[in-house]
Amino acid sequence: MTRRKKIYEGKAKILYEGPEPGTLIQYFKDDATAFNAQKKAVLEGKGVINNRISEFVMTRLNSIGVQNHFIRRLSLREQLIKEVEIIPLEVICRNIAAGSLSTRLGLPEGQPLPRSIIEFCYKDDKLGDPLVTEEHITAFNWASTQEIDDILAMTLRINDFLTGMFGAVGITLVDFKIEYGRIYDGEFSRVILADEISPDSCRLWDTVTNEKLDKDRFRRDLGNVIESYTEVARRLGIMKEMPRVIDGGVA
Ligand code: TMP
């Protein structure tokens, strides 16, 4: 058996060479990190759940015309994706004050924002993913003005869609982080959604109780992390009943 070629290993995912040129295999690990990997744990079954939730979300976004890297799920922890040239930005969209926005501007967590706010962070772990402006992005050629316009429009569309999708199952979308990449078609390139959308990269609160159903449970030592992720999957109809997560698989 030949060993698959590892292209990149991140904190929560590994990318392997795909079966055809222009494809990659995205593997979801159980590893969880927070505060730039100062806090670490293995949450058994997280990779399986995030693979399924991200598949679900990307498939639905594709059906409303939000182009993204997802091709198909291959196994419990793996999905086939389009290879993209990652734009080195974390694009954050916020509807309700929480996390670093609350800290930075002194806003109480849970305060609705006057309108959805999009922020850009430069993807660099050594620097702690600093907040940057469009000026930095264009000056350093991380993305063009046209690409920024496309990213802003797509992000607002994704926010509207996800707000409705989660709202329908009693979950409030507080904020989320997404990443984009370029795919080339001859000399032209297009920006598409990449990475993942899961409780690792969103703040999701129960609409009635405001209970947190996302990675803040890990960041803030609230316990029941996997149970909460599973609850999100269950409400979306992905896992019909609470699965037992065994040996990284789902029974
Ligand atoms: P923040 O309030 O800590 O800046 O986080 C905003 C959103 O981005 C929140 O939904 C969590 C998500 N996020 C990531 O996906 N990766 C990260 O490294 C960080 C810091 C936040």
Short mmCIF file of N, CA and C in Angstrom, two decimals, residues 131-230:
data_model
loop_
_atom_site.label_atom_id
_atom_site.label_comp_id
_atom_site.label_asym_id
_atom_site.label_seq_id
_atom_site.Cartn_x
_atom_site.Cartn_y
_atom_site.Cartn_z
N LEU A 131 -6.08 41.36 13.51
CA LEU A 131 -7.12 42.07 12.76
C LEU A 131 -6.43 43.01 11.76
N VAL A 132 -6.92 42.99 10.52
CA VAL A 132 -6.35 43.90 9.51
C VAL A 132 -7.49 44.59 8.76
N THR A 133 -7.13 45.64 8.04
CA THR A 133 -8.14 46.37 7.26
C THR A 133 -7.95 46.08 5.76
N GLU A 134 -8.89 46.58 4.96
CA GLU A 134 -8.78 46.38 3.50
C GLU A 134 -7.52 47.04 2.96
N GLU A 135 -7.07 48.11 3.61
CA GLU A 135 -5.83 48.78 3.22
C GLU A 135 -4.65 47.81 3.29
N HIS A 136 -4.55 47.07 4.42
CA HIS A 136 -3.45 46.10 4.54
C HIS A 136 -3.58 45.01 3.47
N ILE A 137 -4.83 44.57 3.26
CA ILE A 137 -5.05 43.44 2.36
C ILE A 137 -4.62 43.78 0.93
N THR A 138 -4.97 44.99 0.48
CA THR A 138 -4.60 45.36 -0.89
C THR A 138 -3.12 45.77 -0.96
N ALA A 139 -2.64 46.48 0.06
CA ALA A 139 -1.23 46.93 0.03
C ALA A 139 -0.27 45.74 -0.01
N PHE A 140 -0.59 44.70 0.74
CA PHE A 140 0.30 43.54 0.78
C PHE A 140 -0.09 42.46 -0.22
N ASN A 141 -1.08 42.82 -1.09
CA ASN A 141 -1.47 41.90 -2.17
C ASN A 141 -2.01 40.55 -1.70
N TRP A 142 -2.64 40.53 -0.53
CA TRP A 142 -3.25 39.27 -0.06
C TRP A 142 -4.51 38.98 -0.88
N ALA A 143 -5.19 40.04 -1.29
CA ALA A 143 -6.36 39.91 -2.16
C ALA A 143 -6.55 41.25 -2.87
N SER A 144 -7.20 41.19 -4.04
CA SER A 144 -7.43 42.43 -4.80
C SER A 144 -8.72 43.10 -4.32
N THR A 145 -8.92 44.32 -4.75
CA THR A 145 -10.15 45.04 -4.39
C THR A 145 -11.38 44.28 -4.89
N GLN A 146 -11.28 43.75 -6.12
CA GLN A 146 -12.40 42.97 -6.67
C GLN A 146 -12.67 41.72 -5.82
N GLU A 147 -11.58 41.06 -5.40
CA GLU A 147 -11.75 39.85 -4.58
C GLU A 147 -12.36 40.20 -3.22
N ILE A 148 -11.95 41.33 -2.65
CA ILE A 148 -12.54 41.74 -1.37
C ILE A 148 -14.04 41.99 -1.55
N ASP A 149 -14.41 42.65 -2.65
CA ASP A 149 -15.83 42.91 -2.91
C ASP A 149 -16.60 41.59 -3.02
N ASP A 150 -16.01 40.62 -3.73
CA ASP A 150 -16.67 39.30 -3.88
C ASP A 150 -16.79 38.62 -2.52
N ILE A 151 -15.73 38.70 -1.72
CA ILE A 151 -15.73 38.06 -0.39
C ILE A 151 -16.80 38.69 0.50
N LEU A 152 -16.91 40.02 0.45
CA LEU A 152 -17.92 40.70 1.29
C LEU A 152 -19.33 40.27 0.88
N ALA A 153 -19.58 40.25 -0.43
CA ALA A 153 -20.92 39.89 -0.91
C ALA A 153 -21.24 38.43 -0.56
N MET A 154 -20.28 37.54 -0.78
CA MET A 154 -20.51 36.11 -0.49
C MET A 154 -20.72 35.89 1.01
N THR A 155 -19.94 36.59 1.81
CA THR A 155 -20.03 36.39 3.26
C THR A 155 -21.40 36.84 3.78
N LEU A 156 -21.91 37.95 3.27
CA LEU A 156 -23.24 38.41 3.71
C LEU A 156 -24.32 37.41 3.28
N ARG A 157 -24.16 36.86 2.09
CA ARG A 157 -25.11 35.87 1.58
C ARG A 157 -25.06 34.61 2.45
N ILE A 158 -23.86 34.18 2.79
CA ILE A 158 -23.69 33.00 3.64
C ILE A 158 -24.31 33.27 5.01
N ASN A 159 -24.07 34.48 5.52
CA ASN A 159 -24.63 34.84 6.84
C ASN A 159 -26.17 34.78 6.81
N ASP A 160 -26.76 35.34 5.76
CA ASP A 160 -28.24 35.32 5.67
C ASP A 160 -28.75 33.88 5.62
N PHE A 161 -28.09 33.08 4.79
CA PHE A 161 -28.55 31.70 4.64
C PHE A 161 -28.38 30.91 5.94
N LEU A 162 -27.20 31.02 6.55
CA LEU A 162 -26.94 30.25 7.78
C LEU A 162 -27.82 30.73 8.93
N THR A 163 -28.08 32.03 9.00
CA THR A 163 -28.95 32.56 10.05
C THR A 163 -30.33 31.91 9.96
N GLY A 164 -30.83 31.80 8.73
CA GLY A 164 -32.14 31.17 8.52
C GLY A 164 -32.10 29.68 8.80
N MET A 165 -31.03 29.04 8.31
CA MET A 165 -30.93 27.58 8.47
C MET A 165 -30.84 27.19 9.95
N PHE A 166 -30.01 27.88 10.70
CA PHE A 166 -29.90 27.57 12.13
C PHE A 166 -31.14 28.07 12.89
N GLY A 167 -31.64 29.24 12.48
CA GLY A 167 -32.82 29.79 13.16
C GLY A 167 -34.00 28.82 13.12
N ALA A 168 -34.12 28.12 12.00
CA ALA A 168 -35.24 27.18 11.81
C ALA A 168 -35.18 26.02 12.80
N VAL A 169 -34.00 25.75 13.36
CA VAL A 169 -33.88 24.64 14.32
C VAL A 169 -33.54 25.16 15.72
N GLY A 170 -33.90 26.42 15.96
CA GLY A 170 -33.77 26.96 17.32
C GLY A 170 -32.36 27.30 17.74
N ILE A 171 -31.52 27.63 16.75
CA ILE A 171 -30.13 28.00 17.05
C ILE A 171 -29.86 29.41 16.51
N THR A 172 -29.29 30.27 17.35
CA THR A 172 -28.94 31.62 16.94
C THR A 172 -27.49 31.65 16.45
N LEU A 173 -27.30 32.15 15.22
CA LEU A 173 -25.94 32.28 14.68
C LEU A 173 -25.37 33.61 15.18
N VAL A 174 -24.50 33.52 16.15
CA VAL A 174 -23.91 34.73 16.77
C VAL A 174 -22.82 35.30 15.87
N ASP A 175 -21.90 34.44 15.46
CA ASP A 175 -20.82 34.84 14.55
C ASP A 175 -20.21 33.60 13.93
N PHE A 176 -19.36 33.80 12.94
CA PHE A 176 -18.65 32.65 12.34
C PHE A 176 -17.41 33.15 11.62
N LYS A 177 -16.52 32.19 11.38
CA LYS A 177 -15.27 32.49 10.65
C LYS A 177 -15.21 31.60 9.42
N ILE A 178 -14.92 32.19 8.28
CA ILE A 178 -14.76 31.38 7.07
C ILE A 178 -13.47 31.78 6.36
N GLU A 179 -13.07 30.93 5.43
CA GLU A 179 -11.88 31.21 4.63
C GLU A 179 -12.23 31.02 3.16
N TYR A 180 -11.52 31.72 2.33
CA TYR A 180 -11.74 31.65 0.89
C TYR A 180 -10.46 31.26 0.16
N GLY A 181 -10.65 30.72 -1.05
CA GLY A 181 -9.49 30.39 -1.88
C GLY A 181 -9.78 30.70 -3.33
N ARG A 182 -8.70 30.73 -4.11
CA ARG A 182 -8.86 30.99 -5.55
C ARG A 182 -8.79 29.68 -6.32
N ILE A 183 -9.64 29.57 -7.34
CA ILE A 183 -9.43 28.50 -8.32
C ILE A 183 -9.21 29.16 -9.67
N TYR A 184 -8.35 28.55 -10.44
CA TYR A 184 -7.95 29.15 -11.72
C TYR A 184 -8.63 28.44 -12.87
N ASP A 185 -9.07 29.25 -13.82
CA ASP A 185 -9.67 28.74 -15.05
C ASP A 185 -8.96 29.49 -16.17
N GLY A 186 -7.93 28.85 -16.72
CA GLY A 186 -7.07 29.57 -17.67
C GLY A 186 -6.39 30.71 -16.95
N GLU A 187 -6.49 31.90 -17.54
CA GLU A 187 -5.83 33.03 -16.90
C GLU A 187 -6.73 33.75 -15.89
N PHE A 188 -7.98 33.26 -15.78
CA PHE A 188 -8.89 33.90 -14.83
C PHE A 188 -8.93 33.13 -13.52
N SER A 189 -9.14 33.85 -12.43
CA SER A 189 -9.31 33.15 -11.15
C SER A 189 -10.62 33.59 -10.53
N ARG A 190 -11.16 32.73 -9.70
CA ARG A 190 -12.43 32.98 -9.04
C ARG A 190 -12.26 32.67 -7.57
N VAL A 191 -12.98 33.41 -6.72
CA VAL A 191 -12.90 33.17 -5.28
C VAL A 191 -14.04 32.24 -4.88
N ILE A 192 -13.70 31.16 -4.18
CA ILE A 192 -14.75 30.27 -3.66
C ILE A 192 -14.54 30.04 -2.16
N LEU A 193 -15.61 29.63 -1.51
CA LEU A 193 -15.55 29.34 -0.08
C LEU A 193 -14.74 28.05 0.13
N ALA A 194 -13.90 28.03 1.16
CA ALA A 194 -13.05 26.85 1.42
C ALA A 194 -13.15 26.46 2.89
N ASP A 195 -12.19 25.67 3.36
CA ASP A 195 -12.05 25.32 4.79
C ASP A 195 -13.26 24.53 5.31
N GLU A 196 -13.91 24.99 6.35
CA GLU A 196 -15.03 24.25 6.95
C GLU A 196 -16.01 25.23 7.58
N ILE A 197 -17.24 24.77 7.77
CA ILE A 197 -18.21 25.51 8.59
C ILE A 197 -18.76 24.49 9.58
N SER A 198 -18.47 24.70 10.86
CA SER A 198 -18.82 23.71 11.88
C SER A 198 -18.89 24.43 13.23
N PRO A 199 -19.26 23.72 14.29
CA PRO A 199 -19.27 24.38 15.60
C PRO A 199 -17.87 24.80 16.08
N ASP A 200 -16.81 24.34 15.38
CA ASP A 200 -15.46 24.84 15.68
C ASP A 200 -15.30 26.28 15.21
N SER A 201 -16.03 26.65 14.16
CA SER A 201 -15.77 27.94 13.52
C SER A 201 -16.96 28.90 13.60
N CYS A 202 -17.99 28.52 14.37
CA CYS A 202 -19.17 29.38 14.53
C CYS A 202 -19.47 29.55 16.01
N ARG A 203 -20.14 30.63 16.38
CA ARG A 203 -20.79 30.68 17.71
C ARG A 203 -22.27 30.41 17.50
N LEU A 204 -22.76 29.37 18.17
CA LEU A 204 -24.14 28.91 18.01
C LEU A 204 -24.76 28.84 19.38
N TRP A 205 -25.82 29.60 19.59
CA TRP A 205 -26.48 29.61 20.90
C TRP A 205 -27.90 29.07 20.76
N ASP A 206 -28.32 28.28 21.73
CA ASP A 206 -29.72 27.87 21.75
C ASP A 206 -30.59 29.13 21.82
N THR A 207 -31.56 29.23 20.93
CA THR A 207 -32.34 30.47 20.81
C THR A 207 -33.15 30.76 22.07
N VAL A 208 -33.59 29.70 22.75
CA VAL A 208 -34.44 29.90 23.93
C VAL A 208 -33.59 30.13 25.18
N THR A 209 -32.60 29.29 25.38
CA THR A 209 -31.85 29.34 26.66
C THR A 209 -30.52 30.10 26.56
N ASN A 210 -30.08 30.42 25.32
CA ASN A 210 -28.77 31.01 25.07
C ASN A 210 -27.61 30.09 25.44
N GLU A 211 -27.92 28.82 25.67
CA GLU A 211 -26.84 27.86 25.97
C GLU A 211 -25.89 27.78 24.77
N LYS A 212 -24.60 27.74 25.04
CA LYS A 212 -23.61 27.69 23.95
C LYS A 212 -23.49 26.26 23.42
N LEU A 213 -23.52 26.14 22.08
CA LEU A 213 -23.47 24.82 21.44
C LEU A 213 -22.26 24.73 20.51
N ASP A 214 -21.18 25.40 20.87
CA ASP A 214 -20.04 25.53 19.96
C ASP A 214 -18.72 25.43 20.72
N LYS A 215 -17.66 25.80 20.03
CA LYS A 215 -16.31 25.60 20.60
C LYS A 215 -16.04 26.44 21.85
N ASP A 216 -16.84 27.45 22.11
CA ASP A 216 -16.68 28.19 23.36
C ASP A 216 -16.82 27.24 24.57
N ARG A 217 -17.53 26.13 24.39
CA ARG A 217 -17.64 25.16 25.50
C ARG A 217 -16.26 24.60 25.85
N PHE A 218 -15.43 24.45 24.82
CA PHE A 218 -14.05 24.00 25.04
C PHE A 218 -13.17 25.16 25.52
N ARG A 219 -13.25 26.31 24.78
CA ARG A 219 -12.39 27.45 25.14
C ARG A 219 -12.60 27.85 26.59
N ARG A 220 -13.87 27.79 27.05
CA ARG A 220 -14.20 28.32 28.38
C ARG A 220 -14.44 27.23 29.41
N ASP A 221 -14.04 26.01 29.10
CA ASP A 221 -14.17 24.87 30.05
C ASP A 221 -15.60 24.69 30.55
N LEU A 222 -16.56 24.73 29.62
CA LEU A 222 -17.96 24.59 30.03
C LEU A 222 -18.42 23.13 30.03
N GLY A 223 -17.58 22.22 29.50
CA GLY A 223 -17.94 20.80 29.48
C GLY A 223 -18.92 20.46 28.37
N ASN A 224 -19.22 19.15 28.23
CA ASN A 224 -20.19 18.67 27.24
C ASN A 224 -19.96 19.20 25.82
N VAL A 225 -18.70 19.23 25.40
CA VAL A 225 -18.41 19.79 24.07
C VAL A 225 -19.02 18.89 22.98
N ILE A 226 -18.68 17.61 23.03
CA ILE A 226 -19.16 16.69 21.98
C ILE A 226 -20.69 16.59 22.00
N GLU A 227 -21.24 16.58 23.20
CA GLU A 227 -22.71 16.51 23.31
C GLU A 227 -23.34 17.71 22.60
N SER A 228 -22.73 18.88 22.75
CA SER A 228 -23.29 20.09 22.12
C SER A 228 -23.15 20.05 20.61
N TYR A 229 -22.00 19.61 20.12
CA TYR A 229 -21.80 19.49 18.67
C TYR A 229 -22.82 18.49 18.10
N THR A 230 -23.01 17.40 18.84
CA THR A 230 -23.96 16.37 18.40
C THR A 230 -25.37 16.92 18.36
#
